[in-house]
XYZ file of C-alpha atoms in Angstrom:
704
model
C -68.315 -140.557 -221.570
C -66.744 -142.705 -218.766
C -69.525 -141.681 -216.342
C -72.163 -142.597 -218.921
C -70.585 -146.039 -219.594
C -70.339 -146.695 -215.842
C -73.992 -145.856 -215.415
C -74.885 -148.166 -218.180
C -72.868 -151.085 -216.909
C -73.880 -150.751 -213.278
C -77.471 -149.537 -213.672
C -80.114 -150.590 -211.186
C -82.373 -153.385 -212.410
C -85.489 -151.226 -212.491
C -83.642 -148.860 -214.759
C -82.357 -151.520 -217.113
C -82.811 -149.396 -220.318
C -82.028 -145.977 -218.893
C -79.899 -145.221 -221.892
C -82.208 -146.783 -224.479
C -85.071 -144.613 -223.221
C -83.196 -141.533 -224.462
C -83.688 -142.691 -228.051
C -86.907 -141.800 -229.893
C -88.639 -144.778 -231.381
C -90.426 -144.217 -234.654
C -93.700 -145.962 -233.653
C -95.321 -145.106 -236.964
C -92.643 -146.921 -238.785
C -92.858 -149.846 -236.441
C -96.550 -150.167 -236.953
C -96.091 -149.807 -240.712
C -93.635 -152.737 -240.573
C -96.152 -154.742 -238.619
C -98.772 -154.031 -241.253
C -96.359 -155.253 -243.992
C -95.717 -158.411 -241.956
C -99.441 -159.064 -241.665
C -99.936 -158.741 -245.344
C -96.990 -160.972 -246.017
C -98.200 -163.758 -243.818
C -101.979 -163.273 -244.463
C -102.568 -166.920 -245.249
C -100.941 -167.964 -242.001
C -102.963 -165.448 -240.050
C -106.356 -165.995 -241.642
C -107.572 -168.056 -238.690
C -107.449 -164.877 -236.639
C -110.176 -163.285 -238.848
C -110.416 -159.587 -238.829
C -108.740 -159.146 -235.424
C -105.874 -156.797 -236.361
C -104.504 -156.558 -232.796
C -104.145 -160.310 -232.540
C -102.278 -160.328 -235.817
C -99.864 -157.597 -234.610
C -99.254 -159.623 -231.449
C -98.123 -162.583 -233.616
C -95.791 -160.767 -236.010
C -94.329 -157.865 -234.089
C -90.579 -157.918 -233.931
C -90.071 -155.436 -231.138
C -87.511 -156.329 -228.424
C -89.985 -156.020 -225.506
C -93.738 -156.670 -226.045
C -96.436 -156.429 -223.405
C -99.711 -157.883 -224.657
C -102.668 -156.769 -222.473
C -105.326 -159.446 -223.195
C -108.737 -158.951 -221.679
C -110.974 -162.004 -220.524
C -111.964 -164.132 -223.425
C -109.668 -162.411 -225.800
C -107.641 -165.460 -226.912
C -104.278 -164.660 -225.226
C -102.974 -168.252 -225.095
C -103.976 -168.623 -228.775
C -101.893 -165.701 -229.880
C -98.904 -166.713 -227.762
C -99.006 -170.133 -229.262
C -99.476 -168.670 -232.807
C -96.438 -166.425 -232.283
C -94.298 -169.481 -231.284
C -95.398 -171.247 -234.479
C -94.740 -168.096 -236.525
C -91.212 -167.768 -235.266
C -90.357 -171.331 -236.258
C -92.379 -171.814 -239.405
C -92.109 -168.306 -240.965
C -89.001 -166.747 -239.422
C -86.917 -169.882 -239.396
C -86.025 -169.525 -235.743
C -84.575 -172.831 -234.429
C -87.030 -174.211 -231.861
C -84.267 -174.626 -229.303
C -83.815 -170.801 -229.390
C -87.285 -170.309 -227.946
C -88.625 -170.785 -224.404
C -92.377 -170.412 -223.690
C -93.266 -170.373 -220.011
C -96.719 -170.650 -218.373
C -98.060 -171.500 -214.893
C -100.117 -174.705 -215.173
C -99.604 -178.045 -216.711
C -103.030 -177.774 -218.385
C -102.002 -174.547 -220.217
C -98.629 -176.098 -221.061
C -100.186 -179.279 -222.457
C -102.671 -177.258 -224.543
C -99.855 -175.222 -226.075
C -97.652 -178.300 -226.728
C -100.497 -180.008 -228.618
C -101.163 -176.916 -230.858
C -97.531 -176.356 -231.589
C -96.569 -179.863 -232.302
C -99.492 -180.422 -234.592
C -98.835 -177.148 -236.544
C -95.068 -177.784 -236.830
C -95.478 -181.536 -237.262
C -93.031 -182.140 -234.419
C -93.157 -184.697 -231.690
C -94.841 -183.531 -228.485
C -91.948 -184.729 -226.261
C -89.591 -182.508 -228.348
C -91.863 -179.482 -228.048
C -92.190 -180.027 -224.278
C -88.515 -179.117 -223.835
C -89.213 -175.657 -225.085
C -92.697 -175.028 -223.624
C -92.409 -175.208 -219.748
C -94.155 -174.257 -216.557
C -92.046 -172.152 -214.216
C -91.494 -175.066 -212.005
C -90.575 -177.557 -214.762
C -88.070 -175.091 -216.130
C -86.512 -174.604 -212.753
C -86.515 -178.425 -212.331
C -84.699 -178.816 -215.727
C -81.986 -176.343 -214.526
C -81.435 -178.109 -211.238
C -81.536 -181.680 -212.657
C -78.266 -180.987 -214.473
C -76.525 -180.690 -211.156
C -78.248 -182.995 -208.736
C -80.760 -185.868 -208.359
C -83.835 -185.415 -206.100
C -87.529 -186.134 -205.872
C -90.313 -183.581 -205.710
C -92.883 -183.907 -202.868
C -96.452 -183.316 -203.619
C -98.684 -180.903 -201.726
C -100.368 -183.738 -199.950
C -97.043 -185.281 -198.952
C -95.844 -181.850 -197.716
C -99.038 -181.706 -195.579
C -98.397 -185.129 -194.167
C -94.824 -184.236 -193.305
C -95.864 -181.017 -191.494
C -98.602 -182.778 -189.570
C -96.005 -185.341 -188.440
C -93.656 -182.588 -187.359
C -96.431 -180.795 -185.400
C -97.369 -184.028 -183.554
C -93.733 -184.579 -182.603
C -93.301 -180.991 -181.431
C -96.323 -181.074 -179.103
C -94.404 -182.906 -176.465
C -92.809 -179.497 -175.862
C -95.216 -177.885 -173.460
C -94.394 -174.347 -174.600
C -95.232 -175.197 -178.286
C -98.374 -177.188 -177.265
C -99.567 -174.200 -175.182
C -98.890 -171.795 -178.100
C -100.909 -173.996 -180.471
C -103.852 -174.261 -178.033
C -103.877 -170.597 -177.173
C -103.674 -169.527 -180.854
C -106.556 -171.818 -181.804
C -108.779 -170.985 -178.863
C -108.205 -167.238 -179.077
C -108.117 -166.690 -182.885
C -109.635 -169.636 -184.733
C -112.324 -171.597 -182.821
C -114.952 -168.866 -182.633
C -114.654 -168.249 -186.411
C -114.983 -172.012 -187.107
C -118.017 -172.268 -184.813
C -119.690 -169.281 -186.315
C -119.294 -170.631 -189.869
C -120.173 -174.209 -188.783
C -123.358 -172.977 -187.130
C -124.371 -170.665 -190.104
C -123.741 -173.342 -192.746
C -125.346 -176.336 -190.957
C -128.664 -177.078 -189.419
C -127.347 -178.686 -186.189
C -127.350 -176.635 -183.005
C -124.365 -175.520 -180.906
C -126.537 -175.642 -177.755
C -130.001 -176.749 -176.775
C -132.638 -174.925 -174.659
C -134.114 -176.005 -171.421
C -136.789 -176.932 -170.547
C -136.498 -179.763 -173.062
C -137.759 -179.308 -176.509
C -138.002 -182.879 -177.858
C -137.733 -181.722 -181.467
C -134.663 -179.550 -180.935
C -131.665 -180.912 -182.756
C -133.105 -184.449 -182.523
C -130.821 -187.136 -183.997
C -128.901 -184.652 -186.269
C -125.661 -184.823 -184.235
C -123.770 -187.971 -183.257
C -120.880 -188.660 -180.967
C -117.768 -190.606 -182.046
C -119.599 -193.773 -180.734
C -122.606 -192.959 -182.979
C -124.922 -191.931 -180.207
C -127.337 -189.062 -181.174
C -127.270 -185.931 -179.042
C -128.958 -182.648 -179.563
C -126.132 -180.034 -179.565
C -122.555 -179.828 -180.748
C -121.330 -178.811 -177.313
C -122.945 -181.997 -175.804
C -121.238 -184.078 -178.600
C -117.854 -182.776 -177.464
C -118.530 -183.462 -173.737
C -119.796 -186.918 -174.557
C -116.646 -187.655 -176.561
C -114.530 -186.464 -173.616
C -116.355 -188.703 -171.161
C -115.659 -191.630 -173.590
C -111.947 -190.556 -173.753
C -111.803 -190.739 -169.913
C -113.171 -194.270 -170.072
C -116.374 -193.423 -168.177
C -119.719 -194.978 -168.657
C -122.449 -192.490 -169.443
C -126.072 -192.240 -170.556
C -127.589 -189.308 -172.380
C -130.918 -187.736 -171.302
C -131.931 -190.681 -169.136
C -135.093 -189.609 -167.213
C -134.732 -189.078 -163.438
C -137.666 -190.429 -161.552
C -136.378 -189.435 -158.153
C -136.977 -185.711 -158.826
C -140.115 -183.898 -157.699
C -141.058 -183.669 -161.365
C -139.152 -186.167 -163.504
C -136.744 -184.536 -165.941
C -133.782 -185.588 -168.158
C -130.313 -184.502 -167.226
C -127.778 -184.050 -170.020
C -125.559 -186.917 -168.809
C -125.687 -189.639 -166.168
C -122.135 -190.721 -165.319
C -121.416 -194.234 -163.915
C -125.088 -194.561 -162.928
C -124.783 -192.099 -159.977
C -123.355 -188.732 -160.976
C -124.848 -186.119 -163.323
C -123.494 -183.626 -165.795
C -125.477 -180.617 -166.894
C -124.205 -178.186 -169.650
C -125.603 -174.686 -169.324
C -125.771 -172.086 -172.055
C -126.771 -169.332 -169.592
C -125.583 -168.085 -166.227
C -126.281 -164.755 -164.540
C -123.364 -163.098 -166.390
C -124.046 -164.503 -169.859
C -125.412 -162.004 -172.468
C -128.757 -163.042 -173.868
C -129.074 -164.244 -177.476
C -132.161 -164.579 -179.717
C -132.279 -168.371 -179.745
C -133.156 -168.861 -175.985
C -135.164 -166.783 -173.487
C -132.668 -166.130 -170.736
C -135.191 -165.439 -167.918
C -137.054 -168.752 -168.420
C -133.847 -170.655 -168.934
C -132.294 -169.429 -165.605
C -135.583 -170.314 -163.785
C -135.330 -173.803 -165.105
C -131.642 -174.023 -164.193
C -132.222 -172.942 -160.618
C -135.033 -175.455 -160.282
C -132.779 -178.297 -161.545
C -129.862 -177.363 -159.337
C -132.238 -177.246 -156.317
C -133.465 -180.681 -157.190
C -129.909 -182.145 -157.238
C -129.153 -180.492 -153.909
C -132.504 -181.469 -152.346
C -132.059 -185.130 -153.244
C -128.318 -185.289 -152.290
C -127.099 -185.919 -155.777
C -123.686 -185.035 -157.147
C -123.883 -182.547 -160.062
C -121.034 -181.518 -162.328
C -121.729 -178.336 -164.253
C -120.183 -176.854 -167.418
C -120.838 -173.520 -169.084
C -121.069 -172.921 -172.865
C -118.428 -170.083 -172.502
C -115.965 -172.682 -171.249
C -116.223 -174.667 -174.590
C -113.988 -172.135 -176.135
C -110.908 -173.425 -174.276
C -111.485 -177.183 -174.251
C -108.107 -177.987 -172.687
C -108.723 -175.827 -169.708
C -112.234 -177.026 -169.264
C -111.276 -180.696 -169.538
C -108.481 -180.226 -167.004
C -111.042 -178.819 -164.509
C -113.486 -181.700 -165.225
C -110.706 -184.260 -164.767
C -109.843 -182.930 -161.360
C -113.401 -182.777 -160.147
C -114.240 -186.242 -161.426
C -111.105 -187.827 -159.986
C -111.991 -186.381 -156.597
C -115.428 -187.989 -156.660
C -114.497 -191.235 -158.310
C -111.331 -191.677 -156.263
C -109.207 -192.770 -159.226
C -106.762 -191.278 -161.737
C -108.219 -190.545 -165.224
C -106.303 -190.160 -168.554
C -104.774 -186.644 -169.192
C -106.031 -184.935 -172.338
C -103.344 -183.313 -174.400
C -103.686 -180.679 -177.030
C -103.087 -183.256 -179.644
C -106.053 -185.240 -178.390
C -108.607 -182.454 -178.891
C -109.228 -182.907 -182.607
C -110.417 -186.509 -181.814
C -112.803 -185.202 -179.109
C -114.275 -182.117 -180.819
C -115.188 -182.034 -184.470
C -115.122 -178.139 -184.363
C -111.762 -178.210 -182.668
C -110.584 -180.649 -185.386
C -111.775 -178.171 -188.093
C -109.975 -175.347 -186.292
C -106.847 -177.500 -186.008
C -107.041 -178.128 -189.845
C -107.328 -174.433 -190.312
C -104.315 -173.872 -188.202
C -102.333 -176.451 -190.218
C -103.475 -174.757 -193.361
C -102.091 -171.428 -192.066
C -98.756 -172.978 -191.102
C -98.369 -174.482 -194.599
C -99.503 -171.274 -196.282
C -96.968 -169.111 -194.411
C -94.083 -171.599 -194.923
C -94.784 -171.676 -198.713
C -95.144 -167.940 -198.870
C -91.882 -167.385 -196.948
C -89.958 -169.818 -199.241
C -91.437 -168.152 -202.323
C -90.112 -164.853 -201.064
C -86.700 -166.551 -200.445
C -86.988 -166.031 -196.698
C -84.917 -168.196 -194.334
C -85.843 -169.127 -190.850
C -83.375 -166.572 -189.567
C -85.072 -163.884 -191.739
C -88.329 -164.721 -190.032
C -86.829 -164.599 -186.623
C -85.442 -161.093 -187.381
C -88.896 -159.920 -188.511
C -90.670 -160.985 -185.348
C -88.078 -160.178 -182.715
C -89.840 -156.919 -181.804
C -93.284 -158.302 -182.159
C -95.689 -157.436 -179.368
C -99.018 -159.084 -180.306
C -99.529 -162.397 -178.496
C -101.331 -164.176 -181.308
C -98.490 -163.414 -183.732
C -95.879 -164.521 -181.215
C -97.852 -167.772 -180.511
C -98.177 -168.545 -184.179
C -94.465 -168.039 -184.987
C -93.400 -169.863 -181.835
C -94.843 -172.841 -183.618
C -94.037 -172.032 -187.277
C -90.309 -171.462 -186.655
C -89.498 -174.903 -185.210
C -91.855 -176.550 -187.748
C -90.093 -174.782 -190.637
C -86.668 -175.733 -189.259
C -87.667 -179.462 -188.917
C -89.313 -179.334 -192.362
C -86.179 -177.970 -194.030
C -84.010 -180.480 -192.251
C -86.215 -183.231 -193.526
C -85.909 -182.048 -197.116
C -82.104 -181.771 -196.840
C -81.516 -185.241 -195.550
C -79.176 -186.884 -197.993
C -80.949 -190.237 -197.803
C -84.184 -188.652 -198.973
C -83.068 -186.051 -201.550
C -86.374 -184.115 -201.597
C -87.551 -180.676 -202.764
C -90.886 -178.951 -202.600
C -92.154 -176.691 -205.412
C -91.003 -173.573 -203.678
C -87.434 -175.022 -203.512
C -87.355 -175.462 -207.285
C -87.609 -171.694 -208.045
C -85.440 -170.526 -205.196
C -82.646 -173.067 -205.778
C -82.644 -172.514 -209.563
C -82.264 -168.774 -209.016
C -79.427 -169.367 -206.502
C -77.667 -171.575 -209.008
C -77.873 -169.144 -211.797
C -76.799 -166.264 -209.606
C -73.666 -168.045 -208.481
C -72.813 -169.980 -211.613
C -71.779 -167.690 -214.335
C -71.193 -170.478 -216.904
C -74.612 -171.917 -216.383
C -76.259 -168.468 -216.435
C -74.509 -167.486 -219.666
C -75.479 -170.823 -221.206
C -79.216 -170.060 -220.821
C -78.762 -166.459 -221.697
C -77.134 -167.465 -225.056
C -79.491 -170.320 -225.761
C -82.792 -168.534 -225.074
C -83.096 -165.871 -227.709
C -86.898 -165.660 -227.660
C -88.691 -165.710 -224.273
C -92.475 -165.909 -224.118
C -94.400 -165.719 -220.841
C -98.121 -166.418 -220.412
C -100.281 -165.088 -217.575
C -97.745 -162.434 -216.635
C -100.124 -160.892 -214.140
C -99.610 -163.796 -211.836
C -95.791 -163.703 -211.566
C -94.254 -163.476 -208.080
C -90.902 -162.333 -206.796
C -89.266 -165.719 -207.313
C -90.499 -166.141 -210.884
C -89.306 -162.628 -211.780
C -85.935 -163.310 -210.338
C -85.757 -166.495 -212.427
C -86.539 -164.512 -215.594
C -84.032 -161.883 -214.793
C -81.231 -164.542 -214.653
C -81.865 -165.527 -218.311
C -82.680 -162.174 -219.836
C -80.224 -159.976 -221.600
C -80.724 -156.722 -223.511
C -80.788 -158.840 -226.689
C -83.464 -161.318 -225.581
C -86.725 -160.907 -227.385
C -89.009 -160.745 -224.398
C -92.715 -161.205 -225.071
C -95.427 -161.442 -222.283
C -99.126 -161.764 -222.266
C -101.341 -160.965 -219.310
C -104.244 -158.871 -217.939
C -103.776 -156.713 -214.821
C -107.544 -156.880 -214.382
C -107.210 -160.568 -213.638
C -104.348 -160.468 -211.105
C -105.938 -162.450 -208.222
C -103.097 -164.298 -206.561
C -101.582 -161.655 -204.297
C -102.313 -163.845 -201.289
C -99.708 -166.310 -202.501
C -97.105 -163.851 -203.567
C -98.158 -162.638 -207.039
C -97.571 -158.867 -207.607
C -99.612 -156.938 -210.084
C -96.963 -154.244 -210.156
C -94.789 -156.415 -212.302
C -97.163 -156.069 -215.192
C -98.207 -152.471 -214.417
C -94.521 -151.452 -214.280
C -93.228 -153.707 -217.019
C -91.601 -150.923 -219.003
C -89.830 -149.595 -215.858
C -88.415 -153.018 -215.132
C -87.585 -154.286 -218.643
C -87.201 -151.358 -220.960
C -88.968 -149.644 -223.753
C -91.957 -151.714 -224.544
C -94.580 -152.055 -227.325
C -97.923 -152.424 -225.655
C -100.701 -154.135 -227.599
C -104.223 -154.467 -226.221
C -106.462 -157.276 -227.294
C -109.883 -155.519 -226.941
C -112.414 -158.169 -228.082
C -114.053 -160.527 -225.630
C -115.242 -163.483 -227.679
C -116.738 -165.280 -224.639
C -119.459 -163.176 -222.942
C -122.508 -161.182 -223.826
C -122.584 -157.480 -224.250
C -124.181 -156.846 -220.838
C -121.643 -158.964 -219.000
C -118.705 -157.211 -220.869
C -120.087 -153.744 -220.349
C -120.935 -154.334 -216.713
C -117.707 -155.955 -215.766
C -115.590 -153.458 -217.577
C -117.285 -150.474 -215.866
C -117.070 -152.263 -212.527
C -113.332 -153.038 -212.682
C -112.286 -149.508 -213.815
C -113.997 -147.675 -210.943
C -111.137 -148.112 -208.467
C -107.551 -149.280 -208.217
C -104.356 -148.702 -210.196
C -104.626 -150.386 -213.595
C -104.024 -150.099 -217.305
C -107.052 -148.576 -219.019
C -108.686 -150.813 -221.724
C -111.677 -150.533 -223.947
C -113.139 -154.051 -224.038
C -115.962 -154.893 -226.396
C -117.904 -157.922 -227.432
C -117.556 -159.717 -230.733
C -119.853 -158.913 -233.701
C -121.812 -162.160 -232.947
C -122.751 -160.901 -229.474
C -123.836 -157.325 -230.422
C -127.506 -158.057 -230.580
C -127.648 -160.097 -227.400
C -129.110 -157.872 -224.737
C -129.602 -160.480 -222.032
C -129.336 -158.994 -218.627
C -127.448 -160.182 -215.513
C -129.828 -161.694 -212.905
C -129.489 -160.630 -209.264
C -131.323 -162.356 -206.449
C -131.352 -161.031 -202.846
C -131.915 -164.200 -200.950
C -133.122 -164.517 -197.342
C -130.040 -166.691 -196.389
C -127.565 -169.187 -197.813
C -130.240 -171.945 -197.927
C -132.702 -169.746 -199.803
C -130.007 -168.792 -202.327
C -128.980 -172.367 -202.800
C -132.521 -173.419 -203.449
C -132.932 -170.804 -206.095
C -129.744 -172.154 -207.875
C -131.123 -175.666 -207.715
C -134.529 -174.714 -209.225
C -133.009 -172.425 -211.854
C -130.656 -175.177 -213.132
C -133.470 -177.658 -213.244
C -135.698 -175.126 -215.184
C -133.033 -174.257 -217.694
C -132.258 -177.999 -218.271
C -135.966 -178.756 -218.712
C -136.207 -175.902 -221.252
C -133.138 -177.026 -223.155
C -132.535 -180.796 -223.390
C -129.041 -180.226 -224.790
C -127.735 -178.673 -221.589
C -125.673 -180.715 -219.187
C -124.569 -180.082 -215.629
C -121.058 -179.349 -217.011
C -122.535 -176.227 -218.611
C -123.079 -174.693 -215.215
C -120.518 -173.136 -212.832
C -121.311 -172.267 -209.225
C -118.778 -169.965 -207.676
C -118.097 -168.817 -204.147
C -115.462 -166.445 -202.618
C -114.129 -168.850 -200.065
C -114.650 -172.660 -199.481
C -114.980 -171.822 -195.816
C -118.561 -170.679 -196.234
C -119.611 -173.386 -198.710
C -121.164 -175.890 -196.327
C -124.756 -174.486 -196.228
C -124.920 -174.379 -200.006
C -123.524 -177.933 -200.244
C -126.124 -179.135 -197.828
C -128.958 -177.913 -200.038
C -127.347 -179.247 -203.204
C -126.883 -182.683 -201.659
C -130.446 -182.753 -200.403
C -131.693 -182.017 -203.964
C -129.302 -184.501 -205.618
C -127.533 -181.773 -207.493
C -124.083 -183.159 -208.095
C -122.329 -179.884 -208.881
C -119.128 -178.994 -207.064
C -118.916 -175.562 -205.640
C -115.767 -173.868 -206.946
C -113.822 -171.036 -205.660
C -113.262 -167.984 -207.977
C -109.542 -168.605 -207.852
C -110.115 -172.166 -209.205
C -112.259 -170.841 -212.015
C -109.497 -168.551 -213.476
C -109.041 -169.430 -217.176
C -112.299 -171.336 -217.500
C -115.656 -170.486 -219.176
C -119.103 -171.869 -218.748
C -122.528 -171.253 -220.357
C -124.197 -170.256 -217.102
C -122.469 -168.937 -213.983
C -123.857 -168.461 -210.474
C -121.796 -166.311 -207.967
C -122.871 -167.014 -204.446
C -122.275 -165.266 -201.094
C -122.374 -161.714 -202.381
C -122.927 -160.226 -198.960
C -121.160 -158.042 -196.373
C -119.481 -159.056 -193.185
C -116.907 -161.794 -192.146
C -116.160 -164.051 -195.128
C -118.381 -161.865 -197.282
C -117.341 -160.385 -200.607
C -115.157 -158.281 -200.588
C -113.174 -159.864 -197.842
C -110.211 -157.439 -197.370
C -109.288 -158.696 -193.887
C -108.617 -162.220 -195.126
C -104.812 -161.521 -194.822
C -104.228 -161.873 -191.143
C -101.538 -160.211 -189.062
C -99.511 -163.380 -189.092
C -99.333 -163.196 -192.922
C -98.257 -159.610 -192.979
C -94.997 -160.564 -191.271
C -93.979 -162.258 -194.593
C -95.987 -160.179 -197.098
C -97.468 -156.864 -196.039
C -100.004 -156.025 -198.615
C -101.524 -152.427 -198.328
C -105.240 -152.392 -197.670
C -105.785 -150.436 -200.880
C -104.175 -153.198 -202.917
C -106.186 -155.781 -201.047
C -109.330 -153.926 -201.900
C -108.244 -153.715 -205.513
C -107.489 -157.485 -205.679
C -111.006 -158.283 -204.242
C -112.422 -156.091 -207.114
C -110.425 -158.019 -209.648
C -111.597 -161.278 -208.104
C -115.260 -160.252 -208.641
C -114.380 -159.244 -212.175
C -112.883 -162.672 -212.872
C -116.140 -164.322 -211.477
C -118.302 -162.238 -213.759
C -116.267 -162.877 -216.842
C -116.399 -166.732 -216.592
C -119.980 -166.553 -217.991
C -120.668 -167.000 -221.724
C -124.431 -166.812 -221.857
C -125.934 -165.757 -218.513
C -124.657 -164.612 -215.174
C -126.478 -164.869 -211.768
C -125.504 -162.851 -208.723
C -126.805 -164.291 -205.499
C -126.782 -161.753 -202.634
C -128.493 -161.513 -199.207
C -131.515 -159.454 -198.374
C -130.656 -156.352 -196.278
C -126.988 -157.371 -196.336
C -125.691 -157.068 -199.965
C -122.108 -156.835 -201.086
C -120.898 -153.283 -201.653
C -119.706 -154.512 -205.061
C -123.268 -154.874 -206.360
C -123.810 -151.047 -206.118
C -120.924 -150.676 -208.513
C -122.508 -152.800 -211.169
C -124.491 -150.565 -213.527
C -128.123 -151.244 -213.143
C -128.990 -150.974 -216.785
C -127.336 -154.300 -217.275
C -128.978 -156.044 -214.279
C -132.453 -157.458 -213.577
C -133.185 -157.784 -209.770
C -135.652 -160.503 -209.085
C -138.497 -158.918 -206.865
C -138.569 -160.386 -203.369
C -142.027 -161.958 -203.770
C -140.646 -164.064 -206.626
C -137.559 -165.371 -204.776
């Protein structure tokens, strides 16, 4: 008996109900009681129609309830209805209840419904309907005064810290090395694929090539992006230059790339003897032209400076070489270009630098959400061998130290959103009186979107939960798509292991989408990955709608975008009641959006491209999913989590693949009336082969 009591008192968290599991629950009696409750409150539940599972969700009195709500099944509606039921029908004091969700929008929607139904002031209801962050804030505000910094303010602070740290040569070199070796090529690749300007230009001169599309910082048109960066550097040095000014002294007049100070010349070459050939420019002809030009400079005793396209990858190194050579000829000192100057000189380097800043902020936030300190991170990388990881954390660690110091300054009194959760958990862990206060006050705990919870949010819930707390959660493991920021689908999959014997209720009716969309998406999501099996079906109103999903295999991004433009115009012409707000255009990542945006802008289509992550929780009549192709930044993109991220959160490749599948499922299930899947000819996403073809109409190539 003593051993049993000891095991009960000191049980591991994931075995919280080890003893209670030994008891047999009479599920038949439990469901019979639920049926009686449904009959008792039939008038209150009549707005739920014939949906018996929704009604069970509202009235069940089991201690632990997991509601698995498919897309479009009304999960927020039933959670709100349960809150109202507890107060109105069960006479539970509103202050005994806490409902928690993730977004302010969801919170505000719940508050409005509850306050209207209970005839209570919205400000009162807001005390008991919280986001995770506002709940944590309410805990901390009882102890201290502080301000919350916004995401934009956080970015400004970190940018300022980075600028200050770059006086340190080691840090500056780490930044430049990381960007040049790991980021710049990716940025250039995407920049060149999504735009119509050229990275380089051919020689001999093609007067139409890249004409006037690209401009320097001074607004002077040039014909390649590399030349733009070189021109900006010459301006940075304070040198006078002319672009493509014809040389009449040559045997046959030609135009050099740059004339410097009226007497020196700069040519930027895309090929030398060792450069591999690419499709855009014939290497043999190019090198013949290069040799002829070089001979002309030599024959006429002209000074020529040469740069190679391959050198553009490391601008700092190239500009240091150019500076030395120019100083030698000019006989004067020129300004030294630092790493922090490069974003002003090169637009692509600026984009790469922004990408690097995004990564720094992402990893800092992820580390804080996992409750990692700077010392924890140092410990994790102390045996690291890979240079790019070392370079990244050589920058991140001092940035994070300075950032934390900034927040802790007494004259500022600041916290970011990650601090709220972490500090609230720490307070409740160490302050027994405060912890017991919340445990005794919160008798009913309701959590929305449970598939999105992360380590910190789970730890916060653990601090206020007791065996007697009525714990009710709603979520859908099929829609868990935020693993990249710390959410863990296992918390919903292993709910019973973590929180005790649980009544599981599945809401199987999708009121949003057509039968084809529901059948296709349900088949697709269940092919792979660990999940909870669900049989999702459409509502009675959708049973006769056999509209198929449309698939287009476009030639390229521009072709796919033009199809979207034309289709939207056609649909709006056919139905005058349609508005642009009835259409949603989705993409896997904003990093590959530029080509599509270019076409939309050219066609005066003022629709924002949205990421699938943004779209979660929304619904639109017509949905277009773009970029369904293979390769880098394709879909799926299982390699989006870089090695630097795996230091903080190492997600197995199998789980990453499963999350990409869930992401596509979310994209599909945003559509109410019609779904369009835009792929690429000869390079389709592997996901398309997993969508049952009986639900899809593929547009023949000749009709694209």
